[in-house]
Amino acid sequence: MRHTREQKRAELLKAAEAMIEEYLDWEEQTAKPNLTQIEAAVLKVRRQLSERMAEVAIEDQDAVQPAEAPLCPHCGERMRYKGQKGRTVESLVGTLRFKRGYYYCTHCKGGRFPPQQSA
Ligand SMILES: [Zn+2]
């Protein structure tokens, strides 16, 4: 299901706010951090935000949960929706965790995620 710009904006702002809070906690608890420590803390925030942005983008794709169940690539029969299933993907911006619709073919007794243009 597609999300509106406002929904995505709210989701990203919520995530960014939590990351910034965590960073500020670290800053308060770390007296006189050196450059290496500051770099590590800032890179952690950058990585978390990058991961969340990519996850939100992936979750918004039609292929995550198509309006109509896909056809089985083996036998061509319509597959059955089996609910949301978690996925983890290693990407250039970090480890992405998101949920995708999962489908099952009763004829071939096999399950799969619908094909996706990216990731
Ligand atoms: Zn099949």
mmCIF file of C-alpha atoms and ligand atoms in Angstrom:
data_model
loop_
_atom_site.group_PDB
_atom_site.id
_atom_site.type_symbol
_atom_site.label_atom_id
_atom_site.label_comp_id
_atom_site.label_asym_id
_atom_site.label_seq_id
_atom_site.Cartn_x
_atom_site.Cartn_y
_atom_site.Cartn_z
ATOM 1 C CA MET A 1 0.000 0.000 0.000
ATOM 2 C CA ARG A 2 1.334 3.399 -0.973
ATOM 3 C CA HIS A 3 1.854 5.940 1.752
ATOM 4 C CA THR A 4 1.216 9.633 1.425
ATOM 5 C CA ARG A 5 4.012 12.175 1.524
ATOM 6 C CA GLU A 6 2.743 13.261 4.964
ATOM 7 C CA GLN A 7 2.823 9.691 6.312
ATOM 8 C CA LYS A 8 6.401 9.219 5.093
ATOM 9 C CA ARG A 9 7.428 12.620 6.403
ATOM 10 C CA ALA A 10 5.975 11.809 9.858
ATOM 11 C CA GLU A 11 7.675 8.398 9.896
ATOM 12 C CA LEU A 12 11.074 9.823 8.919
ATOM 13 C CA LEU A 13 10.832 12.738 11.363
ATOM 14 C CA LYS A 14 9.899 10.375 14.204
ATOM 15 C CA ALA A 15 12.897 8.170 13.382
ATOM 16 C CA ALA A 16 15.259 11.152 13.029
ATOM 17 C CA GLU A 17 14.070 12.595 16.338
ATOM 18 C CA ALA A 18 14.752 9.316 18.181
ATOM 19 C CA MET A 19 18.242 9.128 16.623
ATOM 20 C CA ILE A 20 19.040 12.729 17.538
ATOM 21 C CA GLU A 21 17.827 12.148 21.120
ATOM 22 C CA GLU A 22 20.124 9.142 21.376
ATOM 23 C CA TYR A 23 23.020 11.196 20.004
ATOM 24 C CA LEU A 24 22.355 14.025 22.492
ATOM 25 C CA ASP A 25 22.253 11.492 25.360
ATOM 26 C CA TRP A 26 25.643 10.215 24.230
ATOM 27 C CA GLU A 27 26.997 13.760 23.999
ATOM 28 C CA GLU A 28 25.864 14.544 27.555
ATOM 29 C CA GLN A 29 27.345 11.319 28.899
ATOM 30 C CA THR A 30 30.665 11.660 27.083
ATOM 31 C CA ALA A 31 32.906 14.294 28.589
ATOM 32 C CA LYS A 32 35.369 15.818 26.096
ATOM 33 C CA PRO A 33 34.981 13.276 23.279
ATOM 34 C CA ASN A 34 37.859 13.144 20.814
ATOM 35 C CA LEU A 35 37.385 13.435 17.051
ATOM 36 C CA THR A 36 37.334 9.655 16.574
ATOM 37 C CA GLN A 37 34.504 9.284 19.106
ATOM 38 C CA ILE A 38 32.550 12.153 17.522
ATOM 39 C CA GLU A 39 33.030 10.625 14.063
ATOM 40 C CA ALA A 40 31.733 7.268 15.289
ATOM 41 C CA ALA A 41 28.671 8.843 16.947
ATOM 42 C CA VAL A 42 27.826 10.949 13.878
ATOM 43 C CA LEU A 43 28.369 8.064 11.454
ATOM 44 C CA LYS A 44 26.032 5.923 13.567
ATOM 45 C CA VAL A 45 23.253 8.525 13.207
ATOM 46 C CA ARG A 46 23.933 8.797 9.465
ATOM 47 C CA ARG A 47 23.760 5.021 9.046
ATOM 48 C CA GLN A 48 20.538 4.699 11.066
ATOM 49 C CA LEU A 49 18.842 7.476 9.124
ATOM 50 C CA SER A 50 20.021 6.040 5.785
ATOM 51 C CA GLU A 51 18.678 2.606 6.716
ATOM 52 C CA ARG A 52 15.316 3.989 7.817
ATOM 53 C CA MET A 53 14.931 6.102 4.662
ATOM 54 C CA ALA A 54 15.659 3.092 2.450
ATOM 55 C CA GLU A 55 13.271 0.908 4.488
ATOM 56 C CA VAL A 56 10.468 3.472 4.142
ATOM 57 C CA ALA A 57 11.121 3.684 0.376
ATOM 58 C CA ILE A 58 11.028 -0.119 -0.005
ATOM 59 C CA GLU A 59 7.910 -0.491 2.135
ATOM 60 C CA ASP A 60 6.204 2.014 -0.172
ATOM 61 C CA GLN A 61 6.775 -0.001 -3.337
ATOM 62 C CA ASP A 62 3.791 -1.745 -4.888
ATOM 63 C CA ALA A 63 5.730 -5.006 -5.061
ATOM 64 C CA VAL A 64 5.890 -5.148 -1.259
ATOM 65 C CA GLN A 65 2.202 -5.927 -1.316
ATOM 66 C CA PRO A 66 0.727 -5.936 -4.827
ATOM 67 C CA ALA A 67 -2.993 -5.287 -5.246
ATOM 68 C CA GLU A 68 -3.344 -8.686 -6.908
ATOM 69 C CA ALA A 69 -1.501 -11.859 -5.878
ATOM 70 C CA PRO A 70 1.278 -12.771 -8.350
ATOM 71 C CA LEU A 71 1.224 -15.825 -10.610
ATOM 72 C CA CYS A 72 3.475 -18.724 -9.664
ATOM 73 C CA PRO A 73 6.632 -18.582 -11.827
ATOM 74 C CA HIS A 74 6.676 -22.406 -12.022
ATOM 75 C CA CYS A 75 3.100 -23.421 -12.838
ATOM 76 C CA GLY A 76 1.403 -20.093 -13.645
ATOM 77 C CA GLU A 77 -1.370 -20.465 -11.054
ATOM 78 C CA ARG A 78 -2.454 -17.538 -8.915
ATOM 79 C CA MET A 79 -0.585 -17.621 -5.598
ATOM 80 C CA ARG A 80 -2.215 -17.164 -2.187
ATOM 81 C CA TYR A 81 -1.406 -14.314 0.150
ATOM 82 C CA LYS A 82 0.095 -15.651 3.363
ATOM 83 C CA GLY A 83 0.547 -12.419 5.283
ATOM 84 C CA GLN A 84 3.505 -10.182 5.965
ATOM 85 C CA LYS A 85 6.922 -11.693 6.449
ATOM 86 C CA GLY A 86 10.066 -9.949 7.672
ATOM 87 C CA ARG A 87 13.069 -9.592 5.373
ATOM 88 C CA THR A 88 16.624 -8.463 5.950
ATOM 89 C CA VAL A 89 18.724 -7.114 3.087
ATOM 90 C CA GLU A 90 22.350 -5.946 3.192
ATOM 91 C CA SER A 91 22.616 -2.754 1.139
ATOM 92 C CA LEU A 92 25.121 0.004 0.433
ATOM 93 C CA VAL A 93 23.498 2.163 3.128
ATOM 94 C CA GLY A 94 23.347 -0.578 5.758
ATOM 95 C CA THR A 95 21.176 -3.466 6.916
ATOM 96 C CA LEU A 96 17.550 -2.993 5.892
ATOM 97 C CA ARG A 97 14.709 -4.707 7.747
ATOM 98 C CA PHE A 98 11.192 -4.502 6.413
ATOM 99 C CA LYS A 99 8.059 -6.542 5.917
ATOM 100 C CA ARG A 100 6.796 -7.798 2.592
ATOM 101 C CA GLY A 101 3.728 -9.684 1.489
ATOM 102 C CA TYR A 102 4.489 -13.406 1.204
ATOM 103 C CA TYR A 103 2.710 -15.725 -1.259
ATOM 104 C CA TYR A 104 2.234 -19.464 -1.455
ATOM 105 C CA CYS A 105 1.454 -21.757 -4.386
ATOM 106 C CA THR A 106 -0.767 -24.646 -3.290
ATOM 107 C CA HIS A 107 0.070 -26.532 -6.515
ATOM 108 C CA CYS A 108 3.882 -26.375 -6.189
ATOM 109 C CA LYS A 109 3.815 -26.178 -2.387
ATOM 110 C CA GLY A 110 6.274 -23.326 -2.461
ATOM 111 C CA GLY A 111 6.289 -19.803 -1.114
ATOM 112 C CA ARG A 112 7.935 -16.639 -2.369
ATOM 113 C CA PHE A 113 8.025 -12.874 -2.200
ATOM 114 C CA PRO A 114 6.642 -11.148 -5.292
ATOM 115 C CA PRO A 115 9.344 -9.916 -7.684
ATOM 116 C CA GLN A 116 10.651 -6.419 -7.041
ATOM 117 C CA GLN A 117 12.177 -3.910 -9.452
ATOM 118 C CA SER A 118 14.954 -3.028 -7.016
ATOM 119 C CA ALA A 119 16.644 -4.477 -3.904
HETATM 120 ZN ZN ZN B 1 3.043 -23.180 -8.695
#
